Coordinates of C-alpha atoms in Angstrom, one line a residue:
M1 CA 17.4 -9.5 -37.0
R2 CA 15.6 -6.7 -38.8
S3 CA 14.7 -3.1 -38.1
I4 CA 11.1 -1.7 -37.6
T5 CA 11.3 -0.1 -41.0
Q6 CA 12.0 -3.4 -42.6
A7 CA 9.3 -5.2 -40.7
V8 CA 6.7 -2.7 -41.7
S9 CA 7.7 -2.8 -45.3
E10 CA 7.7 -6.6 -45.4
K11 CA 4.3 -6.9 -43.7
Y12 CA 2.4 -4.1 -45.2
S13 CA 4.1 -3.8 -48.6
D14 CA 1.8 -3.7 -51.8
D15 CA 4.6 -4.7 -54.2
D16 CA 3.6 -7.2 -56.9
E17 CA 4.9 -10.7 -56.8
D18 CA 7.8 -11.7 -59.0
T19 CA 6.5 -13.5 -62.1
S20 CA 9.8 -13.8 -64.0
G21 CA 9.8 -17.6 -63.7
S22 CA 6.3 -18.1 -64.9
G23 CA 5.4 -19.5 -68.3
F24 CA 2.5 -17.2 -68.7
I25 CA 2.1 -13.5 -68.0
L26 CA -1.4 -12.2 -67.4
F27 CA -1.8 -8.5 -67.6
V28 CA -4.5 -7.1 -65.2
P29 CA -5.1 -3.4 -64.3
R30 CA -3.0 -2.4 -61.6
S31 CA -4.8 -1.7 -58.2
S32 CA -4.2 1.5 -56.5
P33 CA -1.3 1.3 -54.1
R34 CA -1.9 1.6 -50.3
K35 CA -1.9 5.3 -49.7
R36 CA -1.3 5.0 -45.9
L37 CA -0.7 2.3 -43.4
P38 CA -3.4 1.2 -41.0
S39 CA -3.5 3.2 -37.8
T40 CA -2.7 0.1 -35.7
L41 CA 0.5 -1.9 -36.4
I42 CA 1.0 -5.5 -35.0
L43 CA 4.7 -6.3 -35.2
D44 CA 5.2 -8.8 -32.4
H45 CA 7.6 -11.8 -32.8
C46 CA 9.3 -10.2 -35.7
E47 CA 12.9 -10.3 -34.4
I48 CA 13.1 -6.6 -34.5
D49 CA 16.2 -5.1 -32.7
S50 CA 16.3 -1.5 -34.0
V51 CA 14.3 1.3 -35.6
G52 CA 16.2 1.5 -38.9
D53 CA 15.9 4.4 -41.3
E54 CA 14.2 7.1 -39.0
Q55 CA 13.2 9.2 -42.0
S56 CA 11.6 6.4 -43.8
L57 CA 9.8 5.2 -40.6
S58 CA 8.5 8.7 -39.9
S59 CA 7.3 9.0 -43.5
M60 CA 5.5 5.6 -43.6
C61 CA 4.1 5.7 -40.0
H62 CA 3.3 9.3 -39.6
E63 CA -0.5 8.5 -38.9
V64 CA 0.1 5.4 -36.8
N65 CA -1.4 5.7 -33.3
E66 CA -1.1 2.1 -31.9
L67 CA 2.0 -0.1 -32.1
D68 CA 2.6 -3.5 -30.7
L69 CA 6.3 -4.6 -30.6
A70 CA 6.0 -7.4 -27.9
H71 CA 8.2 -10.4 -28.0
N72 CA 11.1 -8.7 -30.0
Q73 CA 14.8 -8.2 -29.6
I74 CA 15.0 -4.5 -28.8
S75 CA 17.7 -4.0 -26.0
K76 CA 18.6 -0.3 -26.3
W77 CA 16.4 2.5 -24.8
T78 CA 18.0 4.8 -27.4
E79 CA 15.9 2.9 -30.1
I80 CA 12.7 3.5 -28.1
N81 CA 13.5 7.3 -28.0
K82 CA 14.0 7.3 -31.9
L83 CA 10.8 5.3 -32.3
I84 CA 8.6 7.6 -30.4
S85 CA 10.1 10.6 -32.0
C86 CA 9.2 9.2 -35.4
L87 CA 5.5 8.7 -34.5
P88 CA 4.0 11.9 -33.4
K89 CA 0.5 10.5 -33.1
L90 CA 1.4 7.4 -31.2
S91 CA -1.0 6.9 -28.3
F92 CA -0.5 3.2 -27.5
L93 CA 2.9 1.3 -27.3
N94 CA 3.5 -2.2 -26.2
L95 CA 7.1 -3.1 -25.6
S96 CA 6.5 -6.3 -23.5
Y97 CA 9.1 -9.1 -23.5
N98 CA 11.9 -7.1 -24.9
A99 CA 15.1 -7.2 -22.9
L100 CA 15.5 -3.5 -22.3
G101 CA 16.6 -3.8 -18.7
S102 CA 17.8 -0.9 -16.6
V103 CA 21.3 -0.4 -18.2
N104 CA 22.1 2.7 -20.2
V105 CA 18.7 4.2 -19.8
N106 CA 18.9 7.8 -21.3
A107 CA 16.1 10.2 -20.7
P108 CA 14.5 11.4 -23.9
E109 CA 15.2 14.8 -25.1
S110 CA 11.6 15.9 -25.8
S111 CA 8.2 15.1 -24.3
Y112 CA 5.6 12.8 -25.8
P113 CA 2.2 14.3 -25.3
S114 CA 0.3 11.9 -27.5
L115 CA 1.2 8.7 -25.6
K116 CA -1.6 7.6 -23.4
K117 CA -1.0 3.8 -22.9
L118 CA 2.4 2.2 -22.2
V119 CA 2.9 -1.5 -21.8
L120 CA 6.3 -2.5 -20.3
N121 CA 5.6 -6.1 -19.0
R122 CA 8.7 -8.2 -18.4
V123 CA 11.3 -5.8 -19.7
G124 CA 13.5 -5.8 -16.6
I125 CA 13.3 -2.1 -15.7
Q126 CA 13.4 -0.7 -12.2
W127 CA 11.3 2.1 -11.0
S128 CA 14.1 4.8 -10.6
D129 CA 15.1 4.2 -14.2
L130 CA 11.5 4.5 -15.5
V131 CA 10.8 7.8 -13.8
P132 CA 12.6 10.0 -16.4
Y133 CA 10.5 8.5 -19.1
L134 CA 7.1 8.9 -17.2
I135 CA 7.9 12.6 -16.5
L136 CA 8.1 13.2 -20.3
I137 CA 4.8 11.5 -21.0
P138 CA 2.5 14.1 -19.4
N139 CA -0.8 12.6 -20.7
L140 CA -0.2 8.9 -19.9
E141 CA -3.4 7.3 -18.6
E142 CA -2.6 3.6 -18.5
L143 CA 0.6 1.9 -17.5
H144 CA 1.6 -1.8 -17.4
L145 CA 4.6 -2.7 -15.4
S146 CA 4.0 -6.3 -14.6
F147 CA 6.6 -8.9 -13.8
N148 CA 9.6 -6.6 -13.6
Q149 CA 10.5 -7.6 -10.0
I150 CA 10.2 -3.9 -9.1
E151 CA 11.1 -3.4 -5.4
I152 CA 9.5 -0.4 -3.7
S153 CA 11.9 1.2 -1.3
V154 CA 10.2 3.4 1.2
E155 CA 13.5 4.5 2.7
Q156 CA 14.5 5.9 -0.8
E157 CA 11.7 8.4 -0.5
D158 CA 13.3 10.0 2.4
N159 CA 16.8 10.2 0.9
G160 CA 16.0 11.2 -2.6
K161 CA 13.7 13.5 -4.6
A162 CA 11.4 10.8 -5.9
I163 CA 8.8 11.8 -3.4
S164 CA 7.9 14.8 -5.5
E165 CA 7.4 12.7 -8.6
V166 CA 3.7 12.2 -8.8
F167 CA 1.7 11.1 -11.9
P168 CA -1.8 12.4 -11.5
K169 CA -3.0 11.5 -15.0
I170 CA -2.5 7.8 -14.7
T171 CA -5.8 6.1 -13.9
T172 CA -5.1 2.4 -14.6
L173 CA -2.0 0.5 -13.3
H174 CA -1.1 -3.1 -13.9
F175 CA 1.6 -3.9 -11.4
D176 CA 1.3 -7.8 -11.3
G177 CA 4.3 -9.9 -10.0
N178 CA 6.2 -7.1 -8.4
R179 CA 7.3 -6.7 -4.7
V180 CA 4.2 -5.3 -3.3
E181 CA 4.1 -6.8 0.3
N182 CA 2.5 -4.5 2.9
R183 CA 0.6 -1.4 3.7
D184 CA 3.5 1.0 3.1
H185 CA 3.9 -0.3 -0.4
L186 CA 0.2 0.3 -1.1
L187 CA 0.7 3.8 0.4
W188 CA 3.5 4.5 -1.9
L189 CA 1.4 3.5 -4.9
S190 CA -1.4 5.7 -3.7
L191 CA 1.0 8.7 -3.4
K192 CA 2.6 8.2 -6.8
F193 CA -0.7 7.6 -8.6
P194 CA -3.3 9.7 -6.7
S195 CA -6.0 9.4 -9.5
L196 CA -6.0 5.6 -9.9
T197 CA -9.4 4.1 -10.6
S198 CA -8.2 0.5 -11.6
L199 CA -5.3 -1.3 -9.9
V200 CA -4.1 -4.8 -10.8
L201 CA -1.8 -6.5 -8.2
C202 CA -2.1 -10.2 -9.0
D203 CA 0.7 -12.6 -8.1
C204 CA 2.2 -10.1 -5.7
P205 CA 3.4 -11.3 -2.2
L206 CA 0.9 -8.9 -0.6
W207 CA 0.1 -10.3 2.8
T208 CA -1.4 -7.4 4.8
L209 CA -3.3 -4.1 4.3
R210 CA -2.8 -3.3 8.0
W211 CA 0.9 -3.7 8.8
N212 CA 4.1 -2.3 7.5
S213 CA 6.3 -5.2 8.6
P214 CA 6.1 -8.8 9.7
A215 CA 7.7 -7.9 13.1
A216 CA 4.9 -5.4 13.9
R217 CA 2.3 -8.1 13.3
K218 CA 4.3 -10.7 15.3
A219 CA 4.5 -8.2 18.2
Q220 CA 0.7 -7.7 18.0
G221 CA 0.0 -11.5 18.1
T222 CA 2.5 -11.9 21.1
S223 CA 0.8 -9.1 23.1
M224 CA -2.5 -10.9 22.7
S225 CA -1.2 -14.4 23.7
G226 CA -2.0 -14.0 27.3
S227 CA -5.3 -12.2 26.8
S228 CA -8.9 -13.3 26.8
F229 CA -8.7 -13.4 23.0
A230 CA -6.6 -16.5 23.2
S231 CA -9.8 -18.6 23.8
S232 CA -10.9 -18.0 20.2
S233 CA -8.0 -19.8 18.8
G234 CA -7.9 -22.6 21.2
S235 CA -4.2 -22.5 21.6
A236 CA -1.7 -20.2 23.3
D237 CA 0.9 -20.8 20.5
S238 CA 1.9 -17.5 19.1
S239 CA 2.5 -18.9 15.5
S240 CA -1.1 -20.2 15.4
M241 CA -2.5 -16.9 16.8
A242 CA -1.0 -14.9 13.9
S243 CA -3.5 -16.1 11.3
C244 CA -7.1 -17.2 10.8
S245 CA -8.2 -20.8 10.6
G246 CA -9.6 -20.1 7.2
D247 CA -13.2 -20.9 8.0
G248 CA -14.4 -17.4 8.4
K249 CA -14.1 -17.5 12.2
T250 CA -12.0 -15.0 14.2
S251 CA -8.7 -15.4 15.9
P252 CA -6.6 -12.7 17.8
C253 CA -5.2 -11.3 14.7
C254 CA -8.8 -10.5 13.6
V255 CA -9.7 -8.5 16.7
P256 CA -9.9 -4.7 15.8
F257 CA -7.1 -2.7 17.2
L258 CA -5.4 0.7 17.1
D259 CA -2.1 0.3 15.2
H260 CA 0.4 3.0 15.8
D261 CA 3.0 1.2 13.6
C262 CA 2.3 3.3 10.6
S263 CA 5.3 4.5 8.7
E264 CA 6.1 8.1 9.4
N265 CA 8.7 8.3 6.6
L266 CA 6.3 8.8 3.7
K267 CA 3.9 11.3 5.1
E268 CA 3.1 12.4 8.7
N269 CA -0.4 12.0 10.0
F270 CA -1.5 10.4 6.7
D271 CA -5.2 9.6 6.8
E272 CA -5.5 6.1 5.6
S273 CA -9.1 6.7 4.5
S274 CA -7.6 8.9 1.8
M275 CA -5.6 6.1 0.4
F276 CA -6.7 5.5 -3.2
P277 CA -9.6 8.0 -3.1
H278 CA -10.8 7.3 -6.6
L279 CA -10.1 3.6 -6.9
R280 CA -13.1 1.7 -8.2
S281 CA -11.6 -1.7 -9.1
I282 CA -8.8 -3.8 -7.7
S283 CA -7.5 -7.3 -8.6
L284 CA -5.7 -9.3 -5.8
N285 CA -5.6 -12.9 -7.3
N286 CA -2.8 -15.1 -5.9
S287 CA -2.1 -12.7 -3.0
M288 CA -0.9 -14.0 0.4
F289 CA -3.7 -12.9 2.8
D290 CA -4.4 -15.3 5.7
C291 CA -6.6 -13.2 7.9
W292 CA -10.2 -11.9 7.4
E293 CA -9.5 -8.5 8.9
E294 CA -7.1 -7.9 5.9
I295 CA -10.2 -8.2 3.7
G296 CA -12.2 -6.0 5.8
Q297 CA -9.7 -3.1 5.3
L298 CA -10.9 -2.8 1.7
R299 CA -13.8 -0.9 3.2
I300 CA -11.4 2.0 4.0
W301 CA -11.1 2.9 0.3
P302 CA -14.1 5.1 -0.3
S303 CA -14.8 4.4 -4.0
L304 CA -13.9 0.7 -4.3
A305 CA -16.9 -1.2 -5.8
E306 CA -15.3 -4.1 -7.7
L307 CA -13.0 -6.8 -6.3
R308 CA -11.2 -9.8 -7.9
M309 CA -9.6 -12.0 -5.4
Q310 CA -9.0 -15.8 -5.8
S311 CA -6.4 -18.3 -4.8
C312 CA -5.2 -16.8 -1.5
P313 CA -4.3 -19.0 1.6
L314 CA -7.4 -17.7 3.6
F315 CA -9.7 -19.4 1.1
R316 CA -8.1 -22.9 1.1
K317 CA -10.6 -24.4 3.6
L318 CA -13.7 -22.8 2.2
T319 CA -16.0 -23.7 -0.7
E320 CA -16.5 -21.3 -3.6
H321 CA -19.9 -20.4 -2.1
E322 CA -18.6 -19.7 1.4
R323 CA -15.8 -17.5 0.0
R324 CA -18.2 -15.4 -1.9
E325 CA -20.7 -15.2 0.9
L326 CA -18.2 -14.2 3.6
T327 CA -16.5 -11.6 1.4
I328 CA -19.8 -10.0 0.4
A329 CA -21.0 -9.9 4.0
R330 CA -17.8 -8.2 5.3
L331 CA -17.6 -5.5 2.4
P332 CA -20.9 -3.5 2.2
N333 CA -19.2 -1.2 -0.4
L334 CA -18.8 -4.0 -2.8
R335 CA -20.9 -4.1 -6.0
R336 CA -19.2 -6.8 -8.0
L337 CA -17.0 -9.7 -7.0
N338 CA -14.8 -11.7 -9.4
G339 CA -16.5 -10.5 -12.5
G340 CA -20.0 -11.3 -13.6
G341 CA -23.0 -9.2 -12.8
D342 CA -23.6 -6.8 -9.9
I343 CA -24.3 -8.3 -6.4
S344 CA -28.0 -8.2 -6.1
A345 CA -29.8 -7.0 -2.9
K346 CA -31.2 -10.4 -2.3
E347 CA -27.7 -12.1 -2.4
R348 CA -26.3 -9.4 -0.1
E349 CA -29.1 -9.9 2.5
E350 CA -28.7 -13.7 2.4
A351 CA -24.9 -13.4 2.9
E352 CA -25.2 -10.9 5.8
R353 CA -27.9 -13.0 7.6
N354 CA -25.8 -16.2 7.2
F355 CA -22.8 -14.2 8.6
L356 CA -24.8 -13.5 11.7
R357 CA -25.8 -17.2 12.0
R358 CA -22.1 -18.2 11.5
F359 CA -20.8 -16.0 14.3
H360 CA -23.8 -16.3 16.7
D361 CA -22.2 -18.8 19.0
C362 CA -18.7 -17.5 18.8
E363 CA -17.2 -16.0 22.0
V364 CA -15.2 -13.4 20.1
K365 CA -17.2 -11.8 17.3
P366 CA -15.9 -9.5 14.5
A367 CA -16.9 -5.8 14.4
R368 CA -18.8 -6.5 11.3
Y369 CA -21.1 -8.9 13.3
H370 CA -22.4 -6.0 15.5
E371 CA -23.0 -3.7 12.5
L372 CA -25.1 -6.4 10.8
L373 CA -27.0 -7.0 14.1
E374 CA -28.1 -3.4 14.0
I375 CA -29.4 -3.9 10.4
H376 CA -31.0 -7.3 10.6
G377 CA -31.6 -7.9 14.3
H378 CA -31.3 -11.3 15.7
V379 CA -31.3 -14.0 13.1
A380 CA -32.4 -17.5 14.3
P381 CA -30.1 -20.3 13.3
F382 CA -31.3 -22.7 10.7
A383 CA -33.2 -25.8 12.1
E384 CA -31.2 -28.9 12.1
V385 CA -32.8 -31.3 9.6
K386 CA -31.5 -34.9 9.5
L387 CA -32.1 -36.3 6.1
A388 CA -30.2 -39.5 6.6
P389 CA -32.4 -42.5 7.3
P390 CA -32.3 -44.0 10.9
K391 CA -29.8 -46.8 11.4
V392 CA -31.7 -49.1 13.7
A393 CA -35.3 -49.8 14.8
N394 CA -37.2 -51.8 17.4
V395 CA -39.9 -53.9 15.7
W396 CA -42.3 -56.8 16.5
V397 CA -41.9 -60.1 14.8
R398 CA -44.7 -62.7 14.6
F399 CA -44.4 -66.3 13.3
G400 CA -47.6 -68.4 13.9
E401 CA -48.3 -68.3 17.6
Q402 CA -44.8 -66.9 18.5
R403 CA -44.3 -63.1 18.9
W404 CA -41.2 -61.2 20.1
N405 CA -39.6 -57.8 20.0
E406 CA -36.5 -57.5 17.8
K407 CA -34.4 -54.7 19.3
N408 CA -31.9 -52.6 17.5
L409 CA -32.6 -54.2 14.2
S410 CA -30.1 -52.7 11.6
L411 CA -32.0 -51.0 8.9
Y412 CA -29.0 -51.2 6.5
M413 CA -29.5 -55.1 6.5
T414 CA -31.0 -56.4 3.2
M415 CA -34.2 -58.3 3.2
K416 CA -32.3 -61.4 2.2
E417 CA -30.0 -61.0 5.3
L418 CA -33.0 -60.6 7.5
R419 CA -34.7 -63.7 6.1
E420 CA -31.6 -65.7 6.8
K421 CA -31.5 -64.4 10.3
F422 CA -35.0 -65.4 11.0
S423 CA -34.4 -68.8 9.5
F424 CA -32.3 -69.8 12.5
T425 CA -35.0 -68.6 14.9
V426 CA -38.0 -70.4 13.3
G427 CA -36.0 -73.5 12.2
L428 CA -36.9 -73.3 8.6
P429 CA -34.8 -72.8 5.4
A430 CA -34.6 -69.1 4.4
S431 CA -35.8 -70.0 0.9
K432 CA -39.1 -71.2 2.5
L433 CA -39.8 -68.0 4.3
R434 CA -41.8 -64.9 3.2
L435 CA -41.7 -61.6 5.1
W436 CA -44.5 -59.1 5.4
H437 CA -44.2 -55.5 6.7
I438 CA -47.2 -54.7 8.7
D439 CA -47.8 -51.0 9.0
I440 CA -51.3 -49.8 8.0
H441 CA -51.6 -52.5 5.3
P442 CA -49.5 -55.6 5.0
M443 CA -46.8 -55.3 2.3
L444 CA -44.8 -58.3 1.0
M445 CA -41.1 -57.7 1.3
R446 CA -40.2 -59.2 -2.1
F447 CA -36.9 -57.7 -3.1
P448 CA -33.9 -59.6 -1.6
A449 CA -31.3 -56.9 -2.2
K450 CA -33.4 -54.0 -0.9
R451 CA -32.3 -52.6 2.5
L452 CA -34.8 -52.4 5.3
Y453 CA -34.9 -48.5 5.5
S454 CA -36.3 -48.6 1.9
Y455 CA -39.4 -50.3 3.3
N456 CA -39.8 -47.3 5.7
L457 CA -39.5 -49.7 8.6
K458 CA -39.7 -47.8 12.0
D459 CA -40.0 -48.3 15.6
G460 CA -43.1 -50.2 16.7
D461 CA -43.7 -51.8 13.2
E462 CA -44.5 -55.4 12.8
I463 CA -42.9 -58.1 10.6
L464 CA -45.0 -61.2 9.7
I465 CA -43.3 -64.4 8.8
D466 CA -45.0 -67.1 7.0
E467 CA -44.0 -70.3 5.2
K468 CA -44.2 -70.7 1.5
L469 CA -46.6 -73.5 0.5
C470 CA -44.6 -74.6 -2.7

């Protein structure tokens, strides 16, 4: 183990190498020593467990503004307090993968106005223990708290003082792998971080943007089980009615409704359209959505323009093209989907028109269908074009003076098989027969392995059989 002071000295020291064991000594002019350390220090995987000499660290790193200490052995928050106090210009600090935990977390004695980006992925801290630190970082703009198994307790907001702890300067929050599950948890995040412009919630068990409990959704599905909406799912089973079929079609859970199950604990009469008022980008990869109406709720957030969402249960039965098309059609506010360039006007129009075609014959149509009908009017379905060749044909066969109609002749038969078939009819060996396809002009059918549809054989055509002379 080593201290930060030792790690900095070892990595950034300009001391000359020891040449005492060398047979020759070459004298060269001494280069000027490093006057100052770089402003960015990378000290990950250095087995650091403490700060060390605070006076030396403060002297060496006085001008440092970015420090990466990921994957080290720091386990005491008192060391973090010392560290930040020694670096008055520090604006970025990465402490990921240090086993800090939530034990013996002591609030710092002074504020840290220079710190703007803090990364605490997989450090094992809980929200209530982190709050004293965030309060003393007044200018923090970007916070990473991924994979700490943080559980959001809405009830705690009623019983404690945490409801007053708001962090309006934070605009970017990475909250991957934590216990964000439902609408109340999102509301909690929106109240805590009212200025968010970017939110990352990948690998969270988020299953709904509309409900605050599984029981509420189950009750809604049960109330619909005996209604006319049941026809859209084709089953009265309440379990099947609680989710979409995954093909973009509707089921009872997708029918718009007025939900009075909103939590009154956080804020009475909270207008959901004011949730995340400044949010421009959200990542929801590996979430648990299984209903298209959940996706439609993203329209409520007024500034949202960029969405990343892949690998959720709703998409399992859809191709990549169908997933993209249905998402674009349902979210008119979206400007970018899963990275890449902006959604073009042409792509959006095609997605919306295909959405109308998809739901044209559905008995229960989503609300978005009627909106798009006002924009594009009636959109005719695509003409059904059969590209596969026909399987059978009725053709005439002529051999000398004989002529007969061969009905339902398989066009997947090879010419060799057809020649063998006719050999029994005319009483000659197959090797002695030649077949001609008579359409506009006679054409010798010369390739034994070629299937009949390859000769463009169709109803009413004629096959002429003649005998080889040699």
